[in-house]
Short mmCIF file of C-alpha atoms in Angstrom, two decimals:
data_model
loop_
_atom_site.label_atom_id
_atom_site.label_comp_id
_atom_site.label_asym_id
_atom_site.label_seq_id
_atom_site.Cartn_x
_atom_site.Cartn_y
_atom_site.Cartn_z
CA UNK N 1 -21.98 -123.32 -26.64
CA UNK N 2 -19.07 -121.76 -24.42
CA UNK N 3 -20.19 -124.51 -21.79
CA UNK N 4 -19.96 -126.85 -23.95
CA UNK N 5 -17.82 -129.86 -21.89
CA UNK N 6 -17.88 -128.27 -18.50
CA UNK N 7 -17.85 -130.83 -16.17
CA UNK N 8 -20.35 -130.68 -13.12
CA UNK N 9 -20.18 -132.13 -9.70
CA UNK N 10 -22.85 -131.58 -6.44
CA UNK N 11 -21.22 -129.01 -4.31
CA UNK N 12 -21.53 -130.89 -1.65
CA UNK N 13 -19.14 -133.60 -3.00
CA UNK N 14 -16.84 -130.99 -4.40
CA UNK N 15 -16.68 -129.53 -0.54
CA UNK N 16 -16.23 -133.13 0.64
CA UNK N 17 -13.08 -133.12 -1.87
CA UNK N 18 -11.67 -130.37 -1.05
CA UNK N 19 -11.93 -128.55 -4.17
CA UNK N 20 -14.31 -126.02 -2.91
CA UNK N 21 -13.12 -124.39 0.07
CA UNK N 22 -15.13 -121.78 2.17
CA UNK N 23 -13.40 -118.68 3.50
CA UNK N 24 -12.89 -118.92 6.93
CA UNK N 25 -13.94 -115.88 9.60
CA UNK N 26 -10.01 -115.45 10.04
CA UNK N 27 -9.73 -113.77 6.57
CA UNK N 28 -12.58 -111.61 7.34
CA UNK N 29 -11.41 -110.59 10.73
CA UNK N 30 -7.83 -109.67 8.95
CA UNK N 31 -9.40 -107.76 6.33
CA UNK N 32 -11.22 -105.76 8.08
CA UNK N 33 -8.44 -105.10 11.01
CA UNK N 34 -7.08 -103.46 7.59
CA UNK N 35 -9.66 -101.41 6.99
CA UNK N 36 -9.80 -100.14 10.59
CA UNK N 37 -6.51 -99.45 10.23
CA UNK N 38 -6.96 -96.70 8.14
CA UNK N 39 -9.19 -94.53 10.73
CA UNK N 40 -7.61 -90.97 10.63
CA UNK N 41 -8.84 -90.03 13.80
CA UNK N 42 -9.50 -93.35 15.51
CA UNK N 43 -12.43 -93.26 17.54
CA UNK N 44 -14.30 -89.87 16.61
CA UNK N 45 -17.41 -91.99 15.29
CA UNK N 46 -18.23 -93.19 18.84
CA UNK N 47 -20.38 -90.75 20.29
CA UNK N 48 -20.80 -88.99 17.36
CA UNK N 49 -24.45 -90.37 16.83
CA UNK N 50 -24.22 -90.56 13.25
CA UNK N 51 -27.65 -91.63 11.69
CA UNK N 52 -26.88 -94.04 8.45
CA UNK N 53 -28.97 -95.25 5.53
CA UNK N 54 -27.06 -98.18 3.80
CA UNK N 55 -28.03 -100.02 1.00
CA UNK N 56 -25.88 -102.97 -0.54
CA UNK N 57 -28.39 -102.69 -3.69
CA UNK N 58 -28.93 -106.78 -3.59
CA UNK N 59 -24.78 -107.22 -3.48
CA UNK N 60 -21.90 -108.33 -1.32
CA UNK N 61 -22.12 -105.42 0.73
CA UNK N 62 -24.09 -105.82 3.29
CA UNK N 63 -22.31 -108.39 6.43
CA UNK N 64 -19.33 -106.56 6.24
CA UNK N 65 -20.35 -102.91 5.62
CA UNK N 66 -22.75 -103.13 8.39
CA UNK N 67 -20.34 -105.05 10.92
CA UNK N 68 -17.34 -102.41 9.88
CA UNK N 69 -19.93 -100.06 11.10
CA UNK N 70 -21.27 -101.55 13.98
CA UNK N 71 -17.18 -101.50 15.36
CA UNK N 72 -15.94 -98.02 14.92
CA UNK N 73 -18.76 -96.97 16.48
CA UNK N 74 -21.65 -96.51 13.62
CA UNK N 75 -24.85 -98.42 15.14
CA UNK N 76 -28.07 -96.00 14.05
CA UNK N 77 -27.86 -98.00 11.24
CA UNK N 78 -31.16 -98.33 8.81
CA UNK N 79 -30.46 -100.78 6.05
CA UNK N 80 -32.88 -100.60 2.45
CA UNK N 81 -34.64 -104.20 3.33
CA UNK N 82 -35.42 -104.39 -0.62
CA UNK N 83 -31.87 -104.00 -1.54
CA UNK N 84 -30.70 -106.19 1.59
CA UNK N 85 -30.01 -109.46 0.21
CA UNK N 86 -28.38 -110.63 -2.82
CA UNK N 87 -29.89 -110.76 -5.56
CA UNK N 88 -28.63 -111.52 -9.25
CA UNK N 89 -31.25 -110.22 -11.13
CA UNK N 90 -31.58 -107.03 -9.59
CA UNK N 91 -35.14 -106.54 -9.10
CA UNK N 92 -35.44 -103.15 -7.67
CA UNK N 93 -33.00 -101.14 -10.67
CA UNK N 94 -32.36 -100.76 -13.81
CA UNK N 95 -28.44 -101.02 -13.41
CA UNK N 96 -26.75 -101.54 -9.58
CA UNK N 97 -24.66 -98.84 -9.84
CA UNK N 98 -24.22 -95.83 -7.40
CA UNK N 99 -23.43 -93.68 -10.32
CA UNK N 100 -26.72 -93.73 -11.40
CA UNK N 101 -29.73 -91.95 -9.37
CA UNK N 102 -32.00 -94.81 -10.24
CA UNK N 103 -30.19 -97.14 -8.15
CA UNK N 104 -29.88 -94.76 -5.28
CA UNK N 105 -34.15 -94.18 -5.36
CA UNK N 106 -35.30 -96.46 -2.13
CA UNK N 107 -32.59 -95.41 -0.50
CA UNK N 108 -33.80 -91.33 -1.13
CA UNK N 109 -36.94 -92.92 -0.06
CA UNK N 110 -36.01 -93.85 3.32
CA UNK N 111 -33.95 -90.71 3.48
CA UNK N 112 -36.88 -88.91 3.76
CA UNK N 113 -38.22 -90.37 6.44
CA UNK N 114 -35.25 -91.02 8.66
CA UNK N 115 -33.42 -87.92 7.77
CA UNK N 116 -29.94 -89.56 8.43
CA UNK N 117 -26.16 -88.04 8.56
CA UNK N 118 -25.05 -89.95 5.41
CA UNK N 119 -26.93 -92.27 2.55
CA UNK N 120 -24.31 -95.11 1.78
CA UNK N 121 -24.50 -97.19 -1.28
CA UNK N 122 -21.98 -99.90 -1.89
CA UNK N 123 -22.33 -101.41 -5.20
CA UNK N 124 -22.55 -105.04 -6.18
CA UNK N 125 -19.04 -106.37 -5.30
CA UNK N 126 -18.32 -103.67 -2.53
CA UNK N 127 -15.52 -102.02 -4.29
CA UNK N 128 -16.86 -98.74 -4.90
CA UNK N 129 -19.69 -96.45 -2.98
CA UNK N 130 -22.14 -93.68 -3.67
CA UNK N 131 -23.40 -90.97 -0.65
CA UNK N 132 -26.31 -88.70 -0.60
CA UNK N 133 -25.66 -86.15 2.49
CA UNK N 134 -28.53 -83.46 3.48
CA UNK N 135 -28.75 -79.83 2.58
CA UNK N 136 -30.15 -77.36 4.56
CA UNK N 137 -34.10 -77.53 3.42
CA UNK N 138 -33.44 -80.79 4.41
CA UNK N 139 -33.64 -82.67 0.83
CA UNK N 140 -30.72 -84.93 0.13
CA UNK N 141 -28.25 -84.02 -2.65
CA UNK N 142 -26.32 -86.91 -4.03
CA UNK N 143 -22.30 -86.69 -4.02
CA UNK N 144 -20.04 -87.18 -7.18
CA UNK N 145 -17.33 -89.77 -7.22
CA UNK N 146 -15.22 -86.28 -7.37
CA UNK N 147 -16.90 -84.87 -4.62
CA UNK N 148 -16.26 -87.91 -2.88
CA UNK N 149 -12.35 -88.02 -3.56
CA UNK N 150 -12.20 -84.21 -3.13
CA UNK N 151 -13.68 -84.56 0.77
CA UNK N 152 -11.32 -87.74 1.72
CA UNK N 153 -8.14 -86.21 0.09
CA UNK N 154 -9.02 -82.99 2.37
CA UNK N 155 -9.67 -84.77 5.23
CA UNK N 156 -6.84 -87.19 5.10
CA UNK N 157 -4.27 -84.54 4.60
CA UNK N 158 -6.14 -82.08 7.18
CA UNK N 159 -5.82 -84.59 10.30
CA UNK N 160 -2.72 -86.03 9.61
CA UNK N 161 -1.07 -82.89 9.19
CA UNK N 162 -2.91 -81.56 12.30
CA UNK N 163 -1.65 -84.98 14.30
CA UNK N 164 2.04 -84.62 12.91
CA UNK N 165 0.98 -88.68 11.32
CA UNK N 166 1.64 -87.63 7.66
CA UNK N 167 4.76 -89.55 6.43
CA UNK N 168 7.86 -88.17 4.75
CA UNK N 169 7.03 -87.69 0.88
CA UNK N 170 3.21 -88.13 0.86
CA UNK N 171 1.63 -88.72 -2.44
CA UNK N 172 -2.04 -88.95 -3.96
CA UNK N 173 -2.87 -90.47 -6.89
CA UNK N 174 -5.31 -89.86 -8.97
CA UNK N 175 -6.45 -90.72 -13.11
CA UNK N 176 -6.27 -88.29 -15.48
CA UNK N 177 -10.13 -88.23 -15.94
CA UNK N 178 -10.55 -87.39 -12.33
CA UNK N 179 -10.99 -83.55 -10.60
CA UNK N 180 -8.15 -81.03 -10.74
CA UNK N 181 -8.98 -79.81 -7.49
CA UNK N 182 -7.16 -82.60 -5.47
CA UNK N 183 -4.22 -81.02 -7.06
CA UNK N 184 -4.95 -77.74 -5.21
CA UNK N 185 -5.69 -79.23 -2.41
CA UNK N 186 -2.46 -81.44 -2.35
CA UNK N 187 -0.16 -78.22 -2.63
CA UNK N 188 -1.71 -76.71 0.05
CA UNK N 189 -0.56 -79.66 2.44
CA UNK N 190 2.95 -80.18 0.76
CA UNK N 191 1.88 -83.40 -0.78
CA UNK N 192 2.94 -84.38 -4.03
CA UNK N 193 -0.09 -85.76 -6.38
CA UNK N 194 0.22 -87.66 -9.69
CA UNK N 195 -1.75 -88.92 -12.60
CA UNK N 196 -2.25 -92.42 -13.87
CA UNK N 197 -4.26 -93.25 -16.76
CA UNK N 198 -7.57 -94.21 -15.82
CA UNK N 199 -8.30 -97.80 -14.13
CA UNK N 200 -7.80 -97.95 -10.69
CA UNK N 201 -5.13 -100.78 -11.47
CA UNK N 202 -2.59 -98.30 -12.37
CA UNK N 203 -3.13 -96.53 -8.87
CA UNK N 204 -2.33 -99.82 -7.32
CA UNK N 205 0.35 -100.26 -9.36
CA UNK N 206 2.00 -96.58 -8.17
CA UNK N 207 1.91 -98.62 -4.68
CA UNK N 208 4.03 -101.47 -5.88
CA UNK N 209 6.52 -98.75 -7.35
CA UNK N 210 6.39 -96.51 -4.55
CA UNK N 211 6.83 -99.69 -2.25
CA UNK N 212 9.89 -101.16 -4.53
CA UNK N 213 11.60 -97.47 -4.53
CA UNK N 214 10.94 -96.07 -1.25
CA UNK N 215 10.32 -92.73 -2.90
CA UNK N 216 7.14 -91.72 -2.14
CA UNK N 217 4.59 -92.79 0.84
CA UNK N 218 1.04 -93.72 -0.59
CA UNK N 219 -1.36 -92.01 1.39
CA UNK N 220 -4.84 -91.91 -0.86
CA UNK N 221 -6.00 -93.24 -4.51
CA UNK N 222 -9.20 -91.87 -6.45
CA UNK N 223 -10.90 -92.51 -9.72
CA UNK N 224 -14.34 -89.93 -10.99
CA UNK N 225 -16.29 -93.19 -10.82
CA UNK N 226 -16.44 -93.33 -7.14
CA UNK N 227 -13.69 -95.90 -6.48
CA UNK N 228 -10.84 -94.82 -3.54
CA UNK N 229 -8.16 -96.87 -1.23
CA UNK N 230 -7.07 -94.88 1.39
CA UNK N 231 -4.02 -97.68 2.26
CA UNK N 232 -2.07 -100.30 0.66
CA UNK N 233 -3.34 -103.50 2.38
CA UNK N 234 -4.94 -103.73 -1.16
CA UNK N 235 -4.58 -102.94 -4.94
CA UNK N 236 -7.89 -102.32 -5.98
CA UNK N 237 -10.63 -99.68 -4.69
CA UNK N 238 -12.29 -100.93 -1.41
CA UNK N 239 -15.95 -99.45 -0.54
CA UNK N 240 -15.89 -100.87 3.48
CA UNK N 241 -12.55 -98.57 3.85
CA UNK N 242 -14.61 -95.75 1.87
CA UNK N 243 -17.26 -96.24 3.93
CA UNK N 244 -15.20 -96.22 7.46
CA UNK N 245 -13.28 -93.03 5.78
CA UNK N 246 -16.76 -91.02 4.60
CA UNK N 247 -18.57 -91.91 8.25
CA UNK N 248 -15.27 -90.22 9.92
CA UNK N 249 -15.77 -87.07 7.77
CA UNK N 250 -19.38 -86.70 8.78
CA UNK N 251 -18.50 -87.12 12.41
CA UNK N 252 -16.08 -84.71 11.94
CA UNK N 253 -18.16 -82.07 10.27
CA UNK N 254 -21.19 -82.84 12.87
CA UNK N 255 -18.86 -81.69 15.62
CA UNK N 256 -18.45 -78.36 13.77
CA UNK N 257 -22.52 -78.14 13.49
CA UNK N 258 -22.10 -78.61 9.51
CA UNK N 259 -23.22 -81.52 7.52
CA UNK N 260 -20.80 -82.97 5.11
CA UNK N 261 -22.52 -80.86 1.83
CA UNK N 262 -21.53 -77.62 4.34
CA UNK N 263 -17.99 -78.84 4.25
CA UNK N 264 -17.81 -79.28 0.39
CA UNK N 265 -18.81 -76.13 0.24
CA UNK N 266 -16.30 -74.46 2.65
CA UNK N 267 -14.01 -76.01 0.23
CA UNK N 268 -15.40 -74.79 -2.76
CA UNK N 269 -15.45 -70.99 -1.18
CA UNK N 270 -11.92 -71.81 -0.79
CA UNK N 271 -10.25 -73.05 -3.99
CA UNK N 272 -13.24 -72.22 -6.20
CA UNK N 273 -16.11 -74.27 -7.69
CA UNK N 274 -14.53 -77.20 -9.69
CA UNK N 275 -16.84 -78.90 -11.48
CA UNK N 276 -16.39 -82.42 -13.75
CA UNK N 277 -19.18 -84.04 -16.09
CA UNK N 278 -19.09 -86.75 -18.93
CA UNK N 279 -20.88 -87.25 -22.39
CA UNK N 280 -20.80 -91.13 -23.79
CA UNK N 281 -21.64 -91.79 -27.32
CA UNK N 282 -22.64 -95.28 -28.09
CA UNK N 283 -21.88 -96.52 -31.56
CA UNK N 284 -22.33 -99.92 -32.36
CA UNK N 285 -21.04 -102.41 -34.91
CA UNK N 286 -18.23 -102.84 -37.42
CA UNK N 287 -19.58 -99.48 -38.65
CA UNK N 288 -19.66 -97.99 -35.05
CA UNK N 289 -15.62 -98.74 -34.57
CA UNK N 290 -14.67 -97.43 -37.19
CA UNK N 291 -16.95 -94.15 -36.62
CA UNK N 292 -14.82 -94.08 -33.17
CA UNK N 293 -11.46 -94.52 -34.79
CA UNK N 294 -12.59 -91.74 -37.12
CA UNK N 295 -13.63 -89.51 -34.42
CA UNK N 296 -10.30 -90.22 -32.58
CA UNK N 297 -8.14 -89.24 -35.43
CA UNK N 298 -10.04 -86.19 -36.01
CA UNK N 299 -8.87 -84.89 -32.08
CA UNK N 300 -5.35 -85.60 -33.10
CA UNK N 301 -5.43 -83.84 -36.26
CA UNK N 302 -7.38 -80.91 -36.04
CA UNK N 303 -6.45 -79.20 -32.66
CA UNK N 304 -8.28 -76.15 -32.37
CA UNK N 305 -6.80 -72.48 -30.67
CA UNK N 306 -10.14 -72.73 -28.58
CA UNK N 307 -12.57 -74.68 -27.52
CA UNK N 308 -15.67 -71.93 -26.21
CA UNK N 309 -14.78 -69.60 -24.01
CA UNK N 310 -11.06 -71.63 -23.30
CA UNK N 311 -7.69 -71.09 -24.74
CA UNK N 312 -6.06 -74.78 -26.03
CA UNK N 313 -2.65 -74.34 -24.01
CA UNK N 314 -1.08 -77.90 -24.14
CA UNK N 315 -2.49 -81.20 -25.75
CA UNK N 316 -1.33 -84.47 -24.43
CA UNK N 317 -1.49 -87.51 -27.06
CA UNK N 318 -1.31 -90.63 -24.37
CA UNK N 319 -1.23 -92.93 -27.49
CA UNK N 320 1.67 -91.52 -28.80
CA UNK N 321 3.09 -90.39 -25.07
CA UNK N 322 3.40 -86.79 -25.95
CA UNK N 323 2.45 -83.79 -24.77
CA UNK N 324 2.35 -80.43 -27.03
CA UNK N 325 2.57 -77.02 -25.51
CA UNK N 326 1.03 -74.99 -28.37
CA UNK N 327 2.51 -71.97 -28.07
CA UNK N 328 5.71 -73.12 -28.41
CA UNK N 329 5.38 -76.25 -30.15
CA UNK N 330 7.83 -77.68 -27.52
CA UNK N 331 6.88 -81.63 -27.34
CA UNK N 332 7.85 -83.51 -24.37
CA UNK N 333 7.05 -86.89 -22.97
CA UNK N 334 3.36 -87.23 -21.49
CA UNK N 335 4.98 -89.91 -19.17
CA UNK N 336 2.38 -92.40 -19.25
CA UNK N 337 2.06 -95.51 -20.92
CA UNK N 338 0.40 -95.59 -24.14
CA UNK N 339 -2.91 -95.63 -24.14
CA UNK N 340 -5.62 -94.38 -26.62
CA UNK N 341 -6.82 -90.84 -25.25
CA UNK N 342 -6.55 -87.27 -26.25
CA UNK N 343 -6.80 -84.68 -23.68
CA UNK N 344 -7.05 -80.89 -23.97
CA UNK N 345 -5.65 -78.88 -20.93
CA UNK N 346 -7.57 -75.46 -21.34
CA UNK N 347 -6.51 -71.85 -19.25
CA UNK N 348 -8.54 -71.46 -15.65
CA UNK N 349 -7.74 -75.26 -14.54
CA UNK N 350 -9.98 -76.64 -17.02
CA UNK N 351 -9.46 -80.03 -19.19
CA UNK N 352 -11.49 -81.96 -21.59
CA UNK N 353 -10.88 -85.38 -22.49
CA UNK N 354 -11.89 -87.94 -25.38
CA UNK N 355 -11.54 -91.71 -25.19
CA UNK N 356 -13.28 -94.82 -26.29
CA UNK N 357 -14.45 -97.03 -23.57
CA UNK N 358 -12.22 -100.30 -23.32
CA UNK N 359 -15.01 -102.60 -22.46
CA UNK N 360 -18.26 -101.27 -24.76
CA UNK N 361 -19.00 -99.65 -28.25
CA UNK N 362 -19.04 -95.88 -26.72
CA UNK N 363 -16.50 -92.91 -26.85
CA UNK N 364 -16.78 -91.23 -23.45
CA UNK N 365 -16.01 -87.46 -23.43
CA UNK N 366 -14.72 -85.72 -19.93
CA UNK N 367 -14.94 -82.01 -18.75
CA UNK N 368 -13.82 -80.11 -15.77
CA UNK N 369 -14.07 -76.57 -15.34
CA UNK N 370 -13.60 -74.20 -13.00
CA UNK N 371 -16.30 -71.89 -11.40
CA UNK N 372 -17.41 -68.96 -9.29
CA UNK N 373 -20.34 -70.39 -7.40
CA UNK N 374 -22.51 -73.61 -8.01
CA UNK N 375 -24.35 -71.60 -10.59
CA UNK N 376 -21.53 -70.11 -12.88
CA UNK N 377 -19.78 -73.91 -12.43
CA UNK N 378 -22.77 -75.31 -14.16
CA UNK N 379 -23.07 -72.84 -16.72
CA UNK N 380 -19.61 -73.09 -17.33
CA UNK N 381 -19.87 -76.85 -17.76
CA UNK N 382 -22.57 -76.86 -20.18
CA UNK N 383 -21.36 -74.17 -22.18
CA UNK N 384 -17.67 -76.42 -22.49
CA UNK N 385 -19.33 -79.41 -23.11
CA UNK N 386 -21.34 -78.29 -25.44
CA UNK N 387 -18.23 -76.79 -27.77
CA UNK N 388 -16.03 -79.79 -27.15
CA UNK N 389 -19.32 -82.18 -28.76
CA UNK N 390 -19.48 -79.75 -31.58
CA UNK N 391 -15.90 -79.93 -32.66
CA UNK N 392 -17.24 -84.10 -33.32
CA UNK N 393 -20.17 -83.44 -35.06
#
């Protein structure tokens, strides 16, 4: 028994002590003058009459989501009361996760019926969020993690540039896993953008480097699985400042008469129709392991000239820290620590990606392509993944 020898006490006596201390209002108040902090446009949410659905889906969400809200000028606020509270066990999902459509369901619900701006969905310890916005026959479309990154990195970059507030050597950062297009969008604003293998603790490291060298100035992280920091007062993803950050968007797209889905689409129509998706394979036991061990030494080993429709142009072994143009054989440092993933960078911007997961008995497989219209992206897609899962057959 792991609790086996655990002492106990009665919290009350352990208060009395001193060895349980509660967090007092001043930490909250400093935390969230942090947050506020990193308004773009300070103030365009008043007035805006933004209409919000937020759902904490039973976590720690909800006080300081909804009073983050409440003071840049959010107040239409209609909260899921069967998600409100917190709740351990979860009653009204499957999984709390706003990756996941199942968790987002009451919240669609209420959508419906209040027809708001934005659907926010912080999940259980507030650190990352998932949005539904509206589309024109008035149905709500839920927003990828990269969809999410891809309309903060734009918008960041667009009103600072616009306001003359973007610092000397801006930088994004971003994981390898997550959507080429920030990269596009970076170059059109003269901001430099780099990769970090994927955990959002090596974003937060790039701030401690950036910090200790003075070369670059932090200005946005993003992961693909909805996690963002859009300043340094932390190291970790932080949904209240994603939330602040997405509400600013929508207010800034409502004064423009578009919705936010309009504006991801304006960018689409601009840099093309980027597109990212991921297959997990879940194989379990001492037999499962080694089926994963097998299936990554069988990306290292047999590279193939194409994978579909795509041309192999470069493979970069992050294990071994190299990266293989293979054309020319020429092999060059990936730059990255080691770490076990194989990733295929394919003509037309697109990438696939194999690695196992770190914390369960799955290999996860990534894809991004590159697309025409919303249409030809998902054809694409389907058509790459469905090559790259052949090849590991």
């Amino acid at each position: 028994d792991m609790f086996e020898g655990v002492k106990l006490m009665d919290l009350s006596e352990a208060v009395e002590k001193g060895l349980v201390e509660y967090v007092k209002d001043e930490v909250y108040d400093e935390y969230l003058k942090c947050v506020k902090a990193q308004q773009a446009n300070e103030g365009i949410c008043k007035g805006a009459d933004l209409k919000v659905v937020y759902t904490p889906l039973n976590g720690t969400g909800n006080k300081l989501v909804r009073r983050v809200l409440s003071e840049i000028g959010v107040d239409n606020v209609s909260i899921v009361k069967e998600q409100e509270l917190p709740d351990g066990n979860f009653p009204t999902c499957p999984f709390p996760n706003p990756e996941i459509r199942e968790a987002l369901e009451l919240g669609l619900k209420m959508c419906d019926e209040v027809k708001p701006d934005l659907l926010l969905a912080t999940d259980p310890d507030a650190d990352r969020v998932g949005i539904a916005v509206p589309e024109k026959d008035g149905s709500y479309r839920l927003i990828t993690g990269n969809e999410t990154g891809i309309m903060l990195t734009d918008y960041l970059l667009r009103v600072k540039s616009e306001q003359g507030t973007l610092p000397e050597n801006p930088i994004i950062v971003k994981t390898i896993v997550s959507t080429q297009l920030v990269k596009r969008i970076c170059k059109d604003y003269g901001c430099e953008m780099v990769d970090v293998l994927t955990g959002f603790k090596y974003i937060g490291e790039q701030i401690k480097f950036f910090e200790q060298t003075g070369s670059n100035n932090y200005v946005f992280g993003l992961e693909e699985s909805y996690g963002c920091l859009p300043g340094t007062y932390a190291r970790d993803k932080d949904a209240p400042a994603a939330v602040v950050m997405l509400c600013e968007v929508a207010a800034y797209y409502k004064s423009k008469n578009m919705t936010l889905w309009d504006g991801m689409i304006e960018m689409y129509e601009k840099y093309g129709y980027y597109k990212e998706d991921i297959e997990t394979l879940t194989l379990k036991g001492i037999d499962g392991a080694a089926q994963i061990a097998a299936l990554m030494e069988k990306a290292r080993t047999e590279v193939p000239a194409t994978i579909g429709d795509y041309e192999v142009l470069e493979v970069i072994d992050y294990k071994a820290c190299t990266r293989k143009n293979m054309k020319t054989g020429e092999v060059t440092p990936s730059g990255l620590p080691s770490s076990n993933v194989f990733y295929y960078v394919l003509n037309d911007d697109a990438w696939c990606c194999v690695r196992p997961s770190g914390t369960e008995p799955k290999i996860k497989f990534y894809f991004g392509i590159k697309g025409t219209s919303l249409e030809d992206a998902n054809q694409k897609n389907e058509a790459l993944k469905k090559a790259t899962m052949a090849m590991f057959e």
